[in-house]
mmCIF file of N, CA and C in Angstrom:
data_model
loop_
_atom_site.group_PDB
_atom_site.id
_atom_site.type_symbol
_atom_site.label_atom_id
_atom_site.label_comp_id
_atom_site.label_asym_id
_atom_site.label_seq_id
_atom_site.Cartn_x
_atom_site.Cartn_y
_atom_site.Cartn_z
ATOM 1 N N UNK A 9 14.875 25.454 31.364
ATOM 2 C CA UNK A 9 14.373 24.490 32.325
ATOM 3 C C UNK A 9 14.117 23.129 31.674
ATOM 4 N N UNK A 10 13.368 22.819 30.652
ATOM 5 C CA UNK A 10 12.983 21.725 29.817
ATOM 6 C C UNK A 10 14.651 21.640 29.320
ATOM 7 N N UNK A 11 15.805 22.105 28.985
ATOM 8 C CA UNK A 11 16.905 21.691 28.641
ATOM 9 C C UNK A 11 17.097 20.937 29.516
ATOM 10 N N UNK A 12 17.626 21.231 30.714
ATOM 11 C CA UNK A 12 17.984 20.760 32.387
ATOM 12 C C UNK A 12 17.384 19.169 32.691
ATOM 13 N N UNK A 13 16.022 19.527 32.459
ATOM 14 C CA UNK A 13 15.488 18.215 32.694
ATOM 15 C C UNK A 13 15.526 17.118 31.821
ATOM 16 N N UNK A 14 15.600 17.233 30.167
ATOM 17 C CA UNK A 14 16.377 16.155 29.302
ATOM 18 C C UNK A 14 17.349 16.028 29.547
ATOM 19 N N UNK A 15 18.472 16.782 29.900
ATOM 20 C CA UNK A 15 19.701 16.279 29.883
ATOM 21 C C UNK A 15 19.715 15.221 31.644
ATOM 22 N N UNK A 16 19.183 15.840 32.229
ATOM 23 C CA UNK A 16 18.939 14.983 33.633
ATOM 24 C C UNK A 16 18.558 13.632 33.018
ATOM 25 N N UNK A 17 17.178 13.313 32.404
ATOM 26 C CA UNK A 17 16.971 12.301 31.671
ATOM 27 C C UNK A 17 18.072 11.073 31.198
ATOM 28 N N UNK A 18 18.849 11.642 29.993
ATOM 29 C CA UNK A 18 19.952 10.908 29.795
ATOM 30 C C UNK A 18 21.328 10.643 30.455
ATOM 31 N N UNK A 19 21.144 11.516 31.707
ATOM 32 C CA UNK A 19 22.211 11.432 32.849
ATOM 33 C C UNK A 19 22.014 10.141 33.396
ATOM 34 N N UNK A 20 21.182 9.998 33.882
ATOM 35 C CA UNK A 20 20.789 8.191 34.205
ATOM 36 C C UNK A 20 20.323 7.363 33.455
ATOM 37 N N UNK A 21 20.558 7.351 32.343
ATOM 38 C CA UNK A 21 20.681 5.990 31.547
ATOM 39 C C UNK A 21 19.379 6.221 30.425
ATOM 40 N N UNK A 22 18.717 7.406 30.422
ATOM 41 C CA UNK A 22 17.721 7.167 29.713
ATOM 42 C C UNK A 22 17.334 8.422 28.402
ATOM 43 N N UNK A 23 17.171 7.614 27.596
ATOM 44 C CA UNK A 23 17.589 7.992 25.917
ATOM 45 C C UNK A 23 16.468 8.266 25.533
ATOM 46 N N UNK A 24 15.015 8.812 25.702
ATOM 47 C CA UNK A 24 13.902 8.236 25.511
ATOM 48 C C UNK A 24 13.983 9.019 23.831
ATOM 49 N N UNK A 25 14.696 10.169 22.983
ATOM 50 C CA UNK A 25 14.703 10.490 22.184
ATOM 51 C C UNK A 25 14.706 10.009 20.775
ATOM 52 N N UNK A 26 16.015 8.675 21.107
ATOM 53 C CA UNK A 26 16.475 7.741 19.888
ATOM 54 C C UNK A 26 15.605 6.145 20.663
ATOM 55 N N UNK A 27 15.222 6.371 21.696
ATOM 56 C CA UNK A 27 14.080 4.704 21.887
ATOM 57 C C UNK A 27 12.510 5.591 20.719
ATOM 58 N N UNK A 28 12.291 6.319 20.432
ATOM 59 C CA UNK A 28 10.968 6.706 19.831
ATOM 60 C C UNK A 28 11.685 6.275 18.633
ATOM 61 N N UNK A 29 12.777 5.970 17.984
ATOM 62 C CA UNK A 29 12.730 5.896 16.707
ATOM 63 C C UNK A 29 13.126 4.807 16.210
ATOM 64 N N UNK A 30 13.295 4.204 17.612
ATOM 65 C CA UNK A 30 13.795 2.526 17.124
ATOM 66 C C UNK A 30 12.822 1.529 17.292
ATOM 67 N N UNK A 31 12.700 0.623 16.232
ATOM 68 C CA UNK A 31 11.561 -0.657 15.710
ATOM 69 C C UNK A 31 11.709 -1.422 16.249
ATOM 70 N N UNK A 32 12.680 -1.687 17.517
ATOM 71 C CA UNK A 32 12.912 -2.634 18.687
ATOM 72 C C UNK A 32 11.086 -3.462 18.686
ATOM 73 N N UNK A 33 10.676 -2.215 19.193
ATOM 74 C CA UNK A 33 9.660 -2.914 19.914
ATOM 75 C C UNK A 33 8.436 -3.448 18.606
ATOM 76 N N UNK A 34 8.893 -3.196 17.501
ATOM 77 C CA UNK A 34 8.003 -3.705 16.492
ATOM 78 C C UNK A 34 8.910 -5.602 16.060
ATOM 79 N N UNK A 35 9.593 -5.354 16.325
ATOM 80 C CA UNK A 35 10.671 -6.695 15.703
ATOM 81 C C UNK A 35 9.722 -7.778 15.759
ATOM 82 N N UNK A 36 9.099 -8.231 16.743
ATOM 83 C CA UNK A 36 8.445 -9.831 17.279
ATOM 84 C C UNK A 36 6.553 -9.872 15.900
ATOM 85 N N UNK A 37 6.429 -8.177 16.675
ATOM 86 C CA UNK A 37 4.909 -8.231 15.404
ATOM 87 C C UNK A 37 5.465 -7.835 14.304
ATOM 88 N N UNK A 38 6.501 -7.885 13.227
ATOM 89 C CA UNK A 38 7.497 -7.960 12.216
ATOM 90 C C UNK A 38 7.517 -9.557 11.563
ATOM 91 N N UNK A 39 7.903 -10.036 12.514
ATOM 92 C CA UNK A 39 8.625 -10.895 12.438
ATOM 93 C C UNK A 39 7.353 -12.138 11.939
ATOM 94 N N UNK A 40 6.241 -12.088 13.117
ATOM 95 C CA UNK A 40 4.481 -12.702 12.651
ATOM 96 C C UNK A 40 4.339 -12.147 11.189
ATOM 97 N N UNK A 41 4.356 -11.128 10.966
ATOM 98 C CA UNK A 41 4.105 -10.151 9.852
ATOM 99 C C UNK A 41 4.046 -11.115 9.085
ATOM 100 N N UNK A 42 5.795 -11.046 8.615
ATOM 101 C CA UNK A 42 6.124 -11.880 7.251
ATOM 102 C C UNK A 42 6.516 -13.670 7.519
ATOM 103 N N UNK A 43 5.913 -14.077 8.941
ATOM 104 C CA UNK A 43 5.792 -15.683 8.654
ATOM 105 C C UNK A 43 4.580 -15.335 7.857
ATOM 106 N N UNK A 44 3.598 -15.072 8.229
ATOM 107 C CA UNK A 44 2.083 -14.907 7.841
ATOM 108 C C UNK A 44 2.292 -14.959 6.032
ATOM 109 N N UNK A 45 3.028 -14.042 5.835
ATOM 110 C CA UNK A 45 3.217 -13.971 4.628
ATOM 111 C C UNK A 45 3.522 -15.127 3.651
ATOM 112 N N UNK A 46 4.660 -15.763 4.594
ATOM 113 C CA UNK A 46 5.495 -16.931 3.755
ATOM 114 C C UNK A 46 6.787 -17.770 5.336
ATOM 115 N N UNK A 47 6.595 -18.721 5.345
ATOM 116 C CA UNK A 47 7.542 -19.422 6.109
ATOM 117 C C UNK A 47 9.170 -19.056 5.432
ATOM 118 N N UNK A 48 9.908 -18.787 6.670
ATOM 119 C CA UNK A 48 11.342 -18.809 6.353
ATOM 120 C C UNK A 48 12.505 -19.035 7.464
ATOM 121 N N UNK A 49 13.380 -19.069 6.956
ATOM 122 C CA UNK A 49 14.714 -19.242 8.318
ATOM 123 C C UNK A 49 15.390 -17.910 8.204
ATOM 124 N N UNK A 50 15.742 -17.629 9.752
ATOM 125 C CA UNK A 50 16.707 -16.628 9.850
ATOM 126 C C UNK A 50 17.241 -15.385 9.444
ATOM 127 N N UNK A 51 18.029 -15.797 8.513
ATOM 128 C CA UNK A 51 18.827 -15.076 7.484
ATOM 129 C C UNK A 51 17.901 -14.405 6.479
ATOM 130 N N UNK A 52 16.948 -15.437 5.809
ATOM 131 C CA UNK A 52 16.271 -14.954 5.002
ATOM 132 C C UNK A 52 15.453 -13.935 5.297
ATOM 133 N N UNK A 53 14.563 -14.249 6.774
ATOM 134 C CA UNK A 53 13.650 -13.151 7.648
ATOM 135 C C UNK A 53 14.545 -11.990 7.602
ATOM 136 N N UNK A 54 16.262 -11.805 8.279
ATOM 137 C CA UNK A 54 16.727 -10.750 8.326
ATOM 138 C C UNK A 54 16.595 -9.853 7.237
ATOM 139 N N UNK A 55 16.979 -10.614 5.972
ATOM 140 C CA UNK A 55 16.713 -9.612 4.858
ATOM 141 C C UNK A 55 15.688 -9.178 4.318
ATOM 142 N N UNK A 56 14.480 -9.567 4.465
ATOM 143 C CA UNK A 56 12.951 -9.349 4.643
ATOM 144 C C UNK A 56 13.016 -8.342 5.515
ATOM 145 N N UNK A 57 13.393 -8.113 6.862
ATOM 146 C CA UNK A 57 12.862 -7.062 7.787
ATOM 147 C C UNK A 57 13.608 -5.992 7.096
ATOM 148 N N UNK A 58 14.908 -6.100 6.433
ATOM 149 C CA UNK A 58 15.577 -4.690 6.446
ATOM 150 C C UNK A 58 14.664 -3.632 5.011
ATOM 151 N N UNK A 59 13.586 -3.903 4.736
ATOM 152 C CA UNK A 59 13.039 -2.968 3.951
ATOM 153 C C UNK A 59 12.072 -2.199 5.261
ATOM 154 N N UNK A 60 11.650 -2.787 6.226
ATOM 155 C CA UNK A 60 11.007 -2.424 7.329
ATOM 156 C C UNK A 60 11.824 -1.590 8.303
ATOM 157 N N UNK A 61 13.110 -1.350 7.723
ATOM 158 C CA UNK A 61 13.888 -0.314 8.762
ATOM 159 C C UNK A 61 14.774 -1.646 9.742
ATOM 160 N N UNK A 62 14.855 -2.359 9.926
ATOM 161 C CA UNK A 62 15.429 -3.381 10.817
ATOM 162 C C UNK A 62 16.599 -4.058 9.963
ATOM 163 N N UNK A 63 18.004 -3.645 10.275
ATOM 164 C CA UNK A 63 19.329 -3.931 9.979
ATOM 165 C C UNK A 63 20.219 -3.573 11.110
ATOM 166 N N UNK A 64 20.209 -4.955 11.762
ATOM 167 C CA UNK A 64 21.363 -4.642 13.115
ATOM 168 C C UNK A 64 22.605 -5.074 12.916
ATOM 169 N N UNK A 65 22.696 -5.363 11.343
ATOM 170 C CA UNK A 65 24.360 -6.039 10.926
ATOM 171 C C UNK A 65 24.776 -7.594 11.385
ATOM 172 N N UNK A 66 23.640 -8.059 12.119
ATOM 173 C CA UNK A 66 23.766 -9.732 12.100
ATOM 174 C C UNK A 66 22.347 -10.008 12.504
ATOM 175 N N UNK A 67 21.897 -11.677 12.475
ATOM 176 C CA UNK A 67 20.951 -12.194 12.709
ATOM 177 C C UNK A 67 21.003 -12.297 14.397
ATOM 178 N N UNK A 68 22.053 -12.134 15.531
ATOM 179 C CA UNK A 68 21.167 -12.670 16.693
ATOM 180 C C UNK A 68 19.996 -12.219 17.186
ATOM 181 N N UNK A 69 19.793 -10.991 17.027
ATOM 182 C CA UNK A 69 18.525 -10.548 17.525
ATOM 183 C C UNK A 69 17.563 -10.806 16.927
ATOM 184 N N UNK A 70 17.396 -11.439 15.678
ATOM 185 C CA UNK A 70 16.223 -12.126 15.246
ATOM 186 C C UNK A 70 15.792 -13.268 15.395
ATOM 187 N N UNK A 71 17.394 -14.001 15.464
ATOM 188 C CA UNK A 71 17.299 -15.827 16.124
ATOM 189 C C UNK A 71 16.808 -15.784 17.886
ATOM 190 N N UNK A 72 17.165 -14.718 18.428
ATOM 191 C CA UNK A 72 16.702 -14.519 19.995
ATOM 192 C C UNK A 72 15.286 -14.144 19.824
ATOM 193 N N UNK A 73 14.647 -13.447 19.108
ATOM 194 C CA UNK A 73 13.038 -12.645 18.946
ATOM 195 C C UNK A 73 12.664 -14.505 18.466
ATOM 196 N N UNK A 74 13.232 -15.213 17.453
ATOM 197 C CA UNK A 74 12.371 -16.081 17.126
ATOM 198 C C UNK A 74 12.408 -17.097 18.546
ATOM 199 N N UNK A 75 13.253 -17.657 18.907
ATOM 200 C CA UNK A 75 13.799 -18.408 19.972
ATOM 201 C C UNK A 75 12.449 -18.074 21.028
ATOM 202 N N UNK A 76 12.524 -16.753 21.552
ATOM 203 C CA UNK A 76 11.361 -16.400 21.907
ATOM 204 C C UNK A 76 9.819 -16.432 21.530
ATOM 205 N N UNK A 77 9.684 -16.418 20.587
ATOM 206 C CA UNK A 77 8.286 -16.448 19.901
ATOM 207 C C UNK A 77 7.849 -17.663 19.760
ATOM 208 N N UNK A 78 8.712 -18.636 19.529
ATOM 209 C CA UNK A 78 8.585 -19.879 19.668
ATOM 210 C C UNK A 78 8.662 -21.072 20.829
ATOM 211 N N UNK A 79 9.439 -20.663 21.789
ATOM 212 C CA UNK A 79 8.888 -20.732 23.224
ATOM 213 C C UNK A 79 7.668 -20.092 23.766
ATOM 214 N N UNK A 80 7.158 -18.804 23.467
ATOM 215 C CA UNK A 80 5.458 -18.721 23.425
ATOM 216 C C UNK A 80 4.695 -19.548 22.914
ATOM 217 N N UNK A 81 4.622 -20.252 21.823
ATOM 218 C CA UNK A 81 4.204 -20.966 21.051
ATOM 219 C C UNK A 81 3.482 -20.553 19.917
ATOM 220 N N UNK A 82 4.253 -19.031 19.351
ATOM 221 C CA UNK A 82 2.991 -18.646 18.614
ATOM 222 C C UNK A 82 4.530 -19.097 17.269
ATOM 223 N N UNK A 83 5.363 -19.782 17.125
ATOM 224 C CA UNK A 83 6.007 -19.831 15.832
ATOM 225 C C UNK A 83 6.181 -21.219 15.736
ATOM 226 N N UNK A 84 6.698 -22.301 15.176
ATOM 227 C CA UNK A 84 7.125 -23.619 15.116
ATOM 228 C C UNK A 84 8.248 -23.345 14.197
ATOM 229 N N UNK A 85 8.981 -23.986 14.330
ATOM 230 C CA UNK A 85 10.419 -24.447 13.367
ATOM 231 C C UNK A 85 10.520 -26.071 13.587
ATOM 232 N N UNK A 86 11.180 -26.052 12.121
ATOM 233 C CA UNK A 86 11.591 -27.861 12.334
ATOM 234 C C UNK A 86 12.877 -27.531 11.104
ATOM 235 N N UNK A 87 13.845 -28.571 10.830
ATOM 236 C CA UNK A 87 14.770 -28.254 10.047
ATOM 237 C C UNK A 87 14.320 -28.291 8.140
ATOM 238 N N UNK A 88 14.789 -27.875 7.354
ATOM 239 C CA UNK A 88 14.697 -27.705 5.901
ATOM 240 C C UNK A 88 15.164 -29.158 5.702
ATOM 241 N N UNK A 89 14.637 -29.538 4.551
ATOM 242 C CA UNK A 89 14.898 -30.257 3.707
ATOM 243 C C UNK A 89 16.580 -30.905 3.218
ATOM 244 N N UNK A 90 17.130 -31.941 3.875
ATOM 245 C CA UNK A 90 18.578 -31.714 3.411
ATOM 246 C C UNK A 90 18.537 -31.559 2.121
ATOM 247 N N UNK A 91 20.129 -30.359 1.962
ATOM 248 C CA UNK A 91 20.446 -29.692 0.731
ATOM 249 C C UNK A 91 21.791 -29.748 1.134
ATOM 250 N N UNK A 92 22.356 -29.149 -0.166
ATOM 251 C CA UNK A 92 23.823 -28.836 -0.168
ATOM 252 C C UNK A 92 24.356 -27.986 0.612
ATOM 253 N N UNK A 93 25.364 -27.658 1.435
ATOM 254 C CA UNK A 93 25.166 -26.299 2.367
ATOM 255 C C UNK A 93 24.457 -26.844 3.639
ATOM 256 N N UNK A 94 24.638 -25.686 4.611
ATOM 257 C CA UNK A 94 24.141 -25.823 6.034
ATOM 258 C C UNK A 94 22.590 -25.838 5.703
ATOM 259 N N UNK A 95 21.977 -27.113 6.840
ATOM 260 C CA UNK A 95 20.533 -26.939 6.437
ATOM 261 C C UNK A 95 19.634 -26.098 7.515
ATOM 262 N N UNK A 96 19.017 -24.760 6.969
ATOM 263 C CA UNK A 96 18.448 -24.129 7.901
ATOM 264 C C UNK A 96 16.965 -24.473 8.635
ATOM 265 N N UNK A 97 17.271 -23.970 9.641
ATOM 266 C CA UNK A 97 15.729 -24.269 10.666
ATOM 267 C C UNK A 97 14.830 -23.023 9.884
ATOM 268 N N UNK A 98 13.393 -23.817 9.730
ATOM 269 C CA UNK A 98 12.429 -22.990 8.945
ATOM 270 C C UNK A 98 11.572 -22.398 10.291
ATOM 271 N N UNK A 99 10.842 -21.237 10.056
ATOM 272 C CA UNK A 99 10.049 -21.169 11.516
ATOM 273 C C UNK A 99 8.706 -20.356 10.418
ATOM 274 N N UNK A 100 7.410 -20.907 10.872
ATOM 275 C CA UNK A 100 6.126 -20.554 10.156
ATOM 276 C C UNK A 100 5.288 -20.263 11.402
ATOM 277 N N UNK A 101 4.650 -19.786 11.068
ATOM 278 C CA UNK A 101 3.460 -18.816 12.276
ATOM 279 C C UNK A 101 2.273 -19.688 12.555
ATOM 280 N N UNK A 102 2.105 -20.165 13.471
ATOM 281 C CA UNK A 102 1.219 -20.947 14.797
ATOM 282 C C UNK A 102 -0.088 -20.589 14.200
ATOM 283 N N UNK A 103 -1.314 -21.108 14.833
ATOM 284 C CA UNK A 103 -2.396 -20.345 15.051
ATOM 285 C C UNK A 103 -2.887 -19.115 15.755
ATOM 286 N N UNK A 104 -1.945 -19.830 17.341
ATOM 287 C CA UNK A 104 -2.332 -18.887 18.175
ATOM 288 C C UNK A 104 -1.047 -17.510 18.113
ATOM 289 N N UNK A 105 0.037 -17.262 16.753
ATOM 290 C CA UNK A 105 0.869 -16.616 16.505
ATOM 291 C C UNK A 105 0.011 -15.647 15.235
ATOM 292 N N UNK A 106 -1.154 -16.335 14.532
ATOM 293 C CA UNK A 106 -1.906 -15.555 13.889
ATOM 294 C C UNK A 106 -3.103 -14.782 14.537
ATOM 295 N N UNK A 107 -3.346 -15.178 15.427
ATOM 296 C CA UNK A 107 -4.132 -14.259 17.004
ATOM 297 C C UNK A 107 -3.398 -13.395 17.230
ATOM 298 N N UNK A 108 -2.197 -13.442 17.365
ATOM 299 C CA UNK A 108 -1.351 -12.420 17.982
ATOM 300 C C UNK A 108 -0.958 -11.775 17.324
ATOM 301 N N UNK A 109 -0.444 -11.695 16.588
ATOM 302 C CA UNK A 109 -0.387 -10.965 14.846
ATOM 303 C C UNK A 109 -1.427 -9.849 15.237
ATOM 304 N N UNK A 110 -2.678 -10.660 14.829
ATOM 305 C CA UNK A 110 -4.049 -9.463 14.804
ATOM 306 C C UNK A 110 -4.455 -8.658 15.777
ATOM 307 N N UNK A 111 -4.129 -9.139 17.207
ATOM 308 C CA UNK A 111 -4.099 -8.233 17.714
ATOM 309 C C UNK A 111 -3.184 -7.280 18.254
ATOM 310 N N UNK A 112 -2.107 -7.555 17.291
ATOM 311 C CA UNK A 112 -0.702 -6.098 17.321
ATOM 312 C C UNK A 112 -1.274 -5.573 16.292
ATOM 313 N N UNK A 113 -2.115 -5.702 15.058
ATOM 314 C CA UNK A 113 -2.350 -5.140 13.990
ATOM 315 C C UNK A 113 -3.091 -3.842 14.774
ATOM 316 N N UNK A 114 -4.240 -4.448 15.468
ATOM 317 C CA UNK A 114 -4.966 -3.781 16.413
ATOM 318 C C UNK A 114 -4.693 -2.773 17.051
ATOM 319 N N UNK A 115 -3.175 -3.085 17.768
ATOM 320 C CA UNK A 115 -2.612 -2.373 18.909
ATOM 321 C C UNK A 115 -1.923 -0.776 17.496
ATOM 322 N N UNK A 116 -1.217 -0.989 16.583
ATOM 323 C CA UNK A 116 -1.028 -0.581 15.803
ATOM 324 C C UNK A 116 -1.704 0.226 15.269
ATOM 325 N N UNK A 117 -3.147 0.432 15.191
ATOM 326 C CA UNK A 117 -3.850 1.132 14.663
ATOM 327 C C UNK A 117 -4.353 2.011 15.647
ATOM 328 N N UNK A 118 -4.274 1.988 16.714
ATOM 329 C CA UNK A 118 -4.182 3.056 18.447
ATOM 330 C C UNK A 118 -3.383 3.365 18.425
ATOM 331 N N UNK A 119 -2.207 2.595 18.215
ATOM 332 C CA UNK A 119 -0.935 3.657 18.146
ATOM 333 C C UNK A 119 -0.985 4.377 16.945
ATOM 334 N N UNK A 120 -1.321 4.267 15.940
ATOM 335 C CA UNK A 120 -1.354 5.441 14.752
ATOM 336 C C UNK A 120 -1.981 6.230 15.092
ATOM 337 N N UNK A 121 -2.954 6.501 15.709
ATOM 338 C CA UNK A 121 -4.036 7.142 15.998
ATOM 339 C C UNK A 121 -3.336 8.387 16.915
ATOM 340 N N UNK A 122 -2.702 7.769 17.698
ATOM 341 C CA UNK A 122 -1.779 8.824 19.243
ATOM 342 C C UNK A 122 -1.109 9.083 18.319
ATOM 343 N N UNK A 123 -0.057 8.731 17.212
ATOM 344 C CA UNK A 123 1.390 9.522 16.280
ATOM 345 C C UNK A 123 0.491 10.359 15.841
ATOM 346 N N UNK A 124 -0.297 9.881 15.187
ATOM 347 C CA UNK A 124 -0.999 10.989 14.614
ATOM 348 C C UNK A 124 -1.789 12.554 15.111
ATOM 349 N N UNK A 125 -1.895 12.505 16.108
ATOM 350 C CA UNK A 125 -2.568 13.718 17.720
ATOM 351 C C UNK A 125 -1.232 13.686 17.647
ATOM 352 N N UNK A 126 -0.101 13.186 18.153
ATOM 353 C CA UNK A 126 1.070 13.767 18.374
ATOM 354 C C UNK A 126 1.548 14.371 17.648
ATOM 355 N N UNK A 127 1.774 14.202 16.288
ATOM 356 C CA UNK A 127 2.431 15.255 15.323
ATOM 357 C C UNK A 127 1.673 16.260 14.789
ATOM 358 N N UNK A 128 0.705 16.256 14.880
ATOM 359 C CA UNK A 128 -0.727 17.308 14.752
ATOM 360 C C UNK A 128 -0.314 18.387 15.574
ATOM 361 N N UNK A 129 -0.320 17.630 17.152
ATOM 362 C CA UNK A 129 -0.121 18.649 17.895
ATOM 363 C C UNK A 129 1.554 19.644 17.960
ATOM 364 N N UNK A 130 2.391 18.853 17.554
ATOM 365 C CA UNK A 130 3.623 19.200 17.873
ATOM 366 C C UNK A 130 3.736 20.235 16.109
ATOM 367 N N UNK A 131 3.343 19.946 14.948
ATOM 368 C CA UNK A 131 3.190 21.135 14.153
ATOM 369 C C UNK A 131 2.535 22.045 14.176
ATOM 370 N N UNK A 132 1.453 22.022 15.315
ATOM 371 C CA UNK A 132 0.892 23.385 15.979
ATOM 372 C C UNK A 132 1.384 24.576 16.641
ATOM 373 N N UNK A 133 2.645 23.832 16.781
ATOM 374 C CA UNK A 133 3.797 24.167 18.108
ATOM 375 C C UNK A 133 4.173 25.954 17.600
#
């Protein structure tokens, strides 16, 4: 019966198995993470996130997460310093992007709290 009804699940479009294991929804409080840390552009952020599990094989989804974050107003960018080479847009974390930060840190630590009852409970199994 519980077979029947997952597979019903992913019959209409919904995966909820491989969405639990993807950092999608961590990318944006990622991304605050390591401005907080240190200001950077793009490319550089991409290779920063991929120790965090986040390697989608190109930057748009990080230039779209920043694009976004920065139309919130919690990031600023302005261009680098001319150099030799293409000059990249830098993006550093807001004030109100270090508010928000803290309270995903927040949200983060409730959610550890439920993984944690969840896998408790599911090695009880």
């Amino acid at each position: 019966m519980q077979h029947r009804a997952a597979r019903g699940l992913r019959a209409v479009g919904h995966d909820f198995e491989s969405d639990v294991a993807h950092p999608r929804a961590l990318l944006a409080p990622c991304l605050l993470l390591l401005l907080a840390e240190a200001p950077g552009h793009g490319y550089e952020l991409m290779e920063r996130l991929k120790p965090l599990g986040f390697d989608w094989g190109g930057p748009g989804p990080i230039y779209r997460e920043l694009r976004s974050l920065e139309n919130a107003g919690l990031v600023a960018s302005a261009w680098s310093a001319p150099r030799a080479g293409p000059v990249p847009r830098v993006y550093e974390l807001t004030t109100d992007g270090r508010k928000s930060l803290d309270r995903c840190a927040d949200n983060v630590v409730e959610l550890s709290g439920l993984l944690t009852q969840f896998l408790g409970r599911h090695r009880a199994l």
